[in-house]
Amino acid sequence: MSIVPNLSNIKSELPDNVTLVAVSKTKPIEDILEAYNAGQRIFGENKIQEMVEKHEQLPEDIQWHMIGHVQRNKVKYMASFVSLIHGVDNFKLLKEINKQAKKHDRIIDCLFQLKIAEEDSKFGMTNEDVKNIINSDDFLELKNINVIGLMGMATFTDNKIQIKKEFDYLKSTFDSLRIYEFSNFNLNTISMGMSGDFELAIDCGSTMVRIGSTIFGARNYTN
Ligand SMILES: *Cc1c(COP(=O)(O)O)cnc(C)c1O
């Protein structure tokens, strides 16, 4: 098992201002504990049920990030503990997160997912969608969410020029939205970069990378 050396290799490559989310989806508790014992505290999962089960079995001081597509009716299962939700891609979902956070007397940090890839399979909003949400009257009433940044997934391709174009687009959207400041909208995070493209993402301004297979090894099934 080479989780600990993999983790320290990655960490040595990350500038101080870049946060590492160790993506543990499909991986067993033992693997997560190994990374935890080496000091890693932030873990990312893409299925709510799986994240809930792992949360129940693992130390309380782990910060759980939901990085996958979120179904509105499942927000309630993670609302008591989730630390950051990366994939917020519509207003109804944001309202539901706010409602569930309120029940637990929490403020849940969220990222707006932007569609930066050309592939139809990737979820996300446009720059205009974001502006419409934050300029609506309803938005300011959502006191139990805090939008702290943007997330994007680049096209699955070897074409570095295309990936760079997509990351640059996310960064420039981030810069253009930063002029807006509300009590529940305080942009400071750009979540972009995975195992195959995180160095490039950092060059393009990423402040949070989501890395799975380079730490934990290849997954048995893709999801
Ligand atoms: C699985 C996943 C990752 C990590 O992918 P790796 O290529 O294994 O690093 C990052 N972000 C999201 C949204 C994912 O679903």
GROMACS .gro file of C-alpha atoms and ligand atoms in nm:
model
  238
    1MET     CA    1   0.000   0.000   0.000
    2SER     CA    2   0.155   0.329  -0.106
    3ILE     CA    3  -0.105   0.580   0.008
    4VAL     CA    4   0.123   0.765   0.250
    5PRO     CA    5   0.411   0.819   0.003
    6ASN     CA    6   0.163   0.916  -0.270
    7LEU     CA    7   0.006   1.170  -0.038
    8SER     CA    8   0.336   1.325   0.062
    9ASN     CA    9   0.449   1.343  -0.302
   10ILE     CA   10   0.137   1.537  -0.394
   11LYS     CA   11   0.161   1.763  -0.093
   12SER     CA   12   0.518   1.852  -0.180
   13GLU     CA   13   0.394   1.973  -0.519
   14LEU     CA   14   0.117   2.196  -0.382
   15PRO     CA   15   0.176   2.564  -0.308
   16ASP     CA   16   0.071   2.675   0.042
   17ASN     CA   17  -0.246   2.843  -0.080
   18VAL     CA   18  -0.382   2.528  -0.247
   19THR     CA   19  -0.605   2.295  -0.044
   20LEU     CA   20  -0.595   1.921  -0.110
   21VAL     CA   21  -0.921   1.728  -0.116
   22ALA     CA   22  -0.836   1.357  -0.103
   23VAL     CA   23  -1.104   1.192  -0.314
   24SER     CA   24  -1.186   0.864  -0.141
   25LYS     CA   25  -1.495   0.754  -0.336
   26THR     CA   26  -1.523   0.375  -0.372
   27LYS     CA   27  -1.225   0.329  -0.137
   28PRO     CA   28  -1.251   0.143   0.195
   29ILE     CA   29  -1.237   0.287   0.545
   30GLU     CA   30  -0.887   0.146   0.600
   31ASP     CA   31  -0.748   0.348   0.309
   32ILE     CA   32  -0.903   0.667   0.442
   33LEU     CA   33  -0.766   0.599   0.791
   34GLU     CA   34  -0.422   0.551   0.647
   35ALA     CA   35  -0.434   0.895   0.488
   36TYR     CA   36  -0.592   1.037   0.804
   37ASN     CA   37  -0.311   0.902   1.018
   38ALA     CA   38  -0.066   1.070   0.783
   39GLY     CA   39  -0.237   1.401   0.859
   40GLN     CA   40  -0.497   1.436   0.583
   41ARG     CA   41  -0.827   1.579   0.711
   42ILE     CA   42  -1.024   1.674   0.400
   43PHE     CA   43  -1.188   1.394   0.203
   44GLY     CA   44  -1.415   1.411  -0.100
   45GLU     CA   45  -1.696   1.174  -0.191
   46ASN     CA   46  -1.938   1.183  -0.482
   47LYS     CA   47  -2.228   0.980  -0.339
   48ILE     CA   48  -2.419   1.104  -0.038
   49GLN     CA   49  -2.504   0.759   0.101
   50GLU     CA   50  -2.142   0.647   0.083
   51MET     CA   51  -2.023   0.968   0.249
   52VAL     CA   52  -2.277   0.928   0.531
   53GLU     CA   53  -2.164   0.572   0.602
   54LYS     CA   54  -1.799   0.670   0.605
   55HIS     CA   55  -1.866   0.973   0.822
   56GLU     CA   56  -2.030   0.747   1.082
   57GLN     CA   57  -1.729   0.517   1.098
   58LEU     CA   58  -1.444   0.765   1.088
   59PRO     CA   59  -1.303   1.035   1.320
   60GLU     CA   60  -1.519   1.340   1.384
   61ASP     CA   61  -1.257   1.592   1.280
   62ILE     CA   62  -1.262   1.485   0.915
   63GLN     CA   63  -1.402   1.753   0.685
   64TRP     CA   64  -1.627   1.586   0.431
   65HIS     CA   65  -1.664   1.746   0.089
   66MET     CA   66  -1.946   1.645  -0.144
   67ILE     CA   67  -1.790   1.670  -0.489
   68GLY     CA   68  -2.051   1.487  -0.696
   69HIS     CA   69  -2.385   1.577  -0.846
   70VAL     CA   70  -2.635   1.637  -0.563
   71GLN     CA   71  -2.995   1.524  -0.572
   72ARG     CA   72  -3.217   1.761  -0.384
   73ASN     CA   73  -3.403   1.494  -0.188
   74LYS     CA   74  -3.078   1.361  -0.041
   75VAL     CA   75  -2.939   1.686   0.099
   76LYS     CA   76  -3.102   1.610   0.435
   77TYR     CA   77  -2.879   1.309   0.494
   78MET     CA   78  -2.558   1.511   0.490
   79ALA     CA   79  -2.677   1.847   0.623
   80SER     CA   80  -2.565   1.782   0.980
   81PHE     CA   81  -2.199   1.736   0.893
   82VAL     CA   82  -2.098   1.816   0.534
   83SER     CA   83  -1.820   2.073   0.527
   84LEU     CA   84  -1.834   2.192   0.163
   85ILE     CA   85  -2.068   2.110  -0.126
   86HIS     CA   86  -1.884   2.157  -0.457
   87GLY     CA   87  -2.156   2.076  -0.707
   88VAL     CA   88  -2.431   2.333  -0.656
   89ASP     CA   89  -2.572   2.385  -1.004
   90ASN     CA   90  -2.919   2.528  -0.953
   91PHE     CA   91  -3.113   2.763  -0.730
   92LYS     CA   92  -3.365   2.503  -0.608
   93LEU     CA   93  -3.080   2.292  -0.478
   94LEU     CA   94  -2.925   2.590  -0.302
   95LYS     CA   95  -3.258   2.666  -0.134
   96GLU     CA   96  -3.289   2.307  -0.016
   97ILE     CA   97  -2.935   2.314   0.127
   98ASN     CA   98  -3.026   2.635   0.310
   99LYS     CA   99  -3.344   2.477   0.449
  100GLN     CA  100  -3.165   2.167   0.575
  101ALA     CA  101  -2.873   2.367   0.715
  102LYS     CA  102  -3.119   2.579   0.911
  103LYS     CA  103  -3.266   2.269   1.075
  104HIS     CA  104  -2.922   2.194   1.212
  105ASP     CA  105  -2.850   2.555   1.298
  106ARG     CA  106  -2.554   2.554   1.060
  107ILE     CA  107  -2.422   2.758   0.773
  108ILE     CA  108  -2.312   2.525   0.493
  109ASP     CA  109  -2.036   2.639   0.259
  110CYS     CA  110  -2.111   2.583  -0.110
  111LEU     CA  111  -1.941   2.621  -0.446
  112PHE     CA  112  -2.128   2.699  -0.764
  113GLN     CA  113  -2.042   2.444  -1.030
  114LEU     CA  114  -1.983   2.603  -1.368
  115LYS     CA  115  -2.002   2.414  -1.690
  116ILE     CA  116  -1.659   2.463  -1.843
  117ALA     CA  117  -1.626   2.141  -2.045
  118GLU     CA  118  -1.753   2.081  -2.395
  119GLU     CA  119  -1.894   1.741  -2.302
  120ASP     CA  120  -2.270   1.732  -2.250
  121SER     CA  121  -2.226   1.486  -1.966
  122LYS     CA  122  -2.084   1.745  -1.731
  123PHE     CA  123  -2.319   1.942  -1.509
  124GLY     CA  124  -2.294   2.309  -1.432
  125MET     CA  125  -2.424   2.660  -1.469
  126THR     CA  126  -2.329   2.950  -1.691
  127ASN     CA  127  -2.192   3.281  -1.572
  128GLU     CA  128  -2.537   3.429  -1.642
  129ASP     CA  129  -2.712   3.167  -1.426
  130VAL     CA  130  -2.487   3.265  -1.135
  131LYS     CA  131  -2.559   3.635  -1.179
  132ASN     CA  132  -2.931   3.569  -1.195
  133ILE     CA  133  -2.919   3.375  -0.870
  134ILE     CA  134  -2.713   3.619  -0.670
  135ASN     CA  135  -2.909   3.920  -0.793
  136SER     CA  136  -3.246   3.772  -0.708
  137ASP     CA  137  -3.432   3.889  -0.399
  138ASP     CA  138  -3.457   3.533  -0.268
  139PHE     CA  139  -3.083   3.489  -0.256
  140LEU     CA  140  -3.015   3.731   0.026
  141GLU     CA  141  -3.268   3.549   0.242
  142LEU     CA  142  -3.059   3.232   0.234
  143LYS     CA  143  -2.880   3.291   0.560
  144ASN     CA  144  -2.776   2.930   0.618
  145ILE     CA  145  -2.557   2.894   0.312
  146ASN     CA  146  -2.235   3.069   0.221
  147VAL     CA  147  -2.115   3.056  -0.139
  148ILE     CA  148  -1.737   3.064  -0.112
  149GLY     CA  149  -1.631   2.988  -0.466
  150LEU     CA  150  -1.661   2.807  -0.796
  151MET     CA  151  -1.596   2.452  -0.910
  152GLY     CA  152  -1.539   2.317  -1.257
  153MET     CA  153  -1.446   1.996  -1.433
  154ALA     CA  154  -1.251   2.015  -1.755
  155THR     CA  155  -1.321   1.800  -2.058
  156PHE     CA  156  -1.178   1.448  -2.032
  157THR     CA  157  -0.905   1.482  -2.295
  158ASP     CA  158  -0.528   1.477  -2.338
  159ASN     CA  159  -0.544   1.812  -2.513
  160LYS     CA  160  -0.371   2.042  -2.264
  161ILE     CA  161  -0.454   2.350  -2.468
  162GLN     CA  162  -0.823   2.279  -2.443
  163ILE     CA  163  -0.802   2.202  -2.070
  164LYS     CA  164  -0.608   2.523  -2.013
  165LYS     CA  165  -0.873   2.720  -2.201
  166GLU     CA  166  -1.143   2.575  -1.977
  167PHE     CA  167  -0.951   2.643  -1.656
  168ASP     CA  168  -0.873   2.998  -1.772
  169TYR     CA  169  -1.243   3.048  -1.834
  170LEU     CA  170  -1.328   2.939  -1.478
  171LYS     CA  171  -1.063   3.170  -1.333
  172SER     CA  172  -1.181   3.470  -1.531
  173THR     CA  173  -1.543   3.400  -1.435
  174PHE     CA  174  -1.430   3.385  -1.072
  175ASP     CA  175  -1.252   3.719  -1.108
  176SER     CA  176  -1.555   3.879  -1.269
  177LEU     CA  177  -1.792   3.754  -0.996
  178ARG     CA  178  -1.565   3.859  -0.715
  179ILE     CA  179  -1.691   4.215  -0.736
  180TYR     CA  180  -2.018   4.094  -0.585
  181GLU     CA  181  -2.013   4.074  -0.210
  182PHE     CA  182  -2.307   3.972   0.005
  183SER     CA  183  -2.326   3.827   0.353
  184ASN     CA  184  -2.374   3.482   0.195
  185PHE     CA  185  -2.151   3.529  -0.111
  186ASN     CA  186  -1.779   3.562  -0.042
  187LEU     CA  187  -1.568   3.414  -0.318
  188ASN     CA  188  -1.227   3.284  -0.215
  189THR     CA  189  -1.208   2.931  -0.358
  190ILE     CA  190  -1.157   2.789  -0.708
  191SER     CA  191  -1.198   2.412  -0.704
  192MET     CA  192  -1.037   2.280  -1.020
  193GLY     CA  193  -0.786   2.008  -1.099
  194MET     CA  194  -0.787   1.630  -1.056
  195SER     CA  195  -0.515   1.362  -1.078
  196GLY     CA  196  -0.453   1.415  -1.449
  197ASP     CA  197  -0.456   1.792  -1.463
  198PHE     CA  198  -0.394   1.944  -1.120
  199GLU     CA  199  -0.053   2.098  -1.203
  200LEU     CA  200  -0.208   2.281  -1.496
  201ALA     CA  201  -0.507   2.382  -1.280
  202ILE     CA  202  -0.273   2.535  -1.022
  203ASP     CA  203  -0.090   2.727  -1.293
  204CYS     CA  204  -0.431   2.861  -1.399
  205GLY     CA  205  -0.520   2.979  -1.048
  206SER     CA  206  -0.679   2.683  -0.869
  207THR     CA  207  -0.693   2.707  -0.489
  208MET     CA  208  -0.842   2.362  -0.428
  209VAL     CA  209  -0.755   2.037  -0.605
  210ARG     CA  210  -0.958   1.716  -0.589
  211ILE     CA  211  -0.725   1.420  -0.619
  212GLY     CA  212  -0.827   1.055  -0.600
  213SER     CA  213  -0.645   0.793  -0.803
  214THR     CA  214  -0.299   0.946  -0.764
  215ILE     CA  215  -0.335   0.903  -0.387
  216PHE     CA  216  -0.545   0.588  -0.347
  217GLY     CA  217  -0.472   0.406  -0.675
  218ALA     CA  218  -0.707   0.336  -0.962
  219ARG     CA  219  -1.071   0.276  -0.878
  220ASN     CA  220  -1.228  -0.059  -0.962
  221TYR     CA  221  -1.520   0.105  -1.131
  222THR     CA  222  -1.566   0.455  -1.261
  223ASN     CA  223  -1.833   0.671  -1.109
  224LIG     C1  224  -1.355   1.128  -0.895
  224LIG     C2  225  -1.350   1.276  -0.897
  224LIG     C3  226  -1.227   1.342  -0.879
  224LIG     C4  227  -1.094   1.272  -0.862
  224LIG     O1  228  -1.055   1.208  -0.979
  224LIG     P1  229  -0.907   1.145  -0.996
  224LIG     O2  230  -0.885   1.149  -1.142
  224LIG     O3  231  -0.915   1.007  -0.942
  224LIG     O4  232  -0.813   1.230  -0.922
  224LIG     C5  233  -1.229   1.480  -0.877
  224LIG     N1  234  -1.344   1.550  -0.890
  224LIG     C6  235  -1.462   1.489  -0.907
  224LIG     C7  236  -1.585   1.573  -0.921
  224LIG     C8  237  -1.470   1.351  -0.911
  224LIG     O5  238  -1.589   1.291  -0.928
   0.00000   0.00000   0.00000
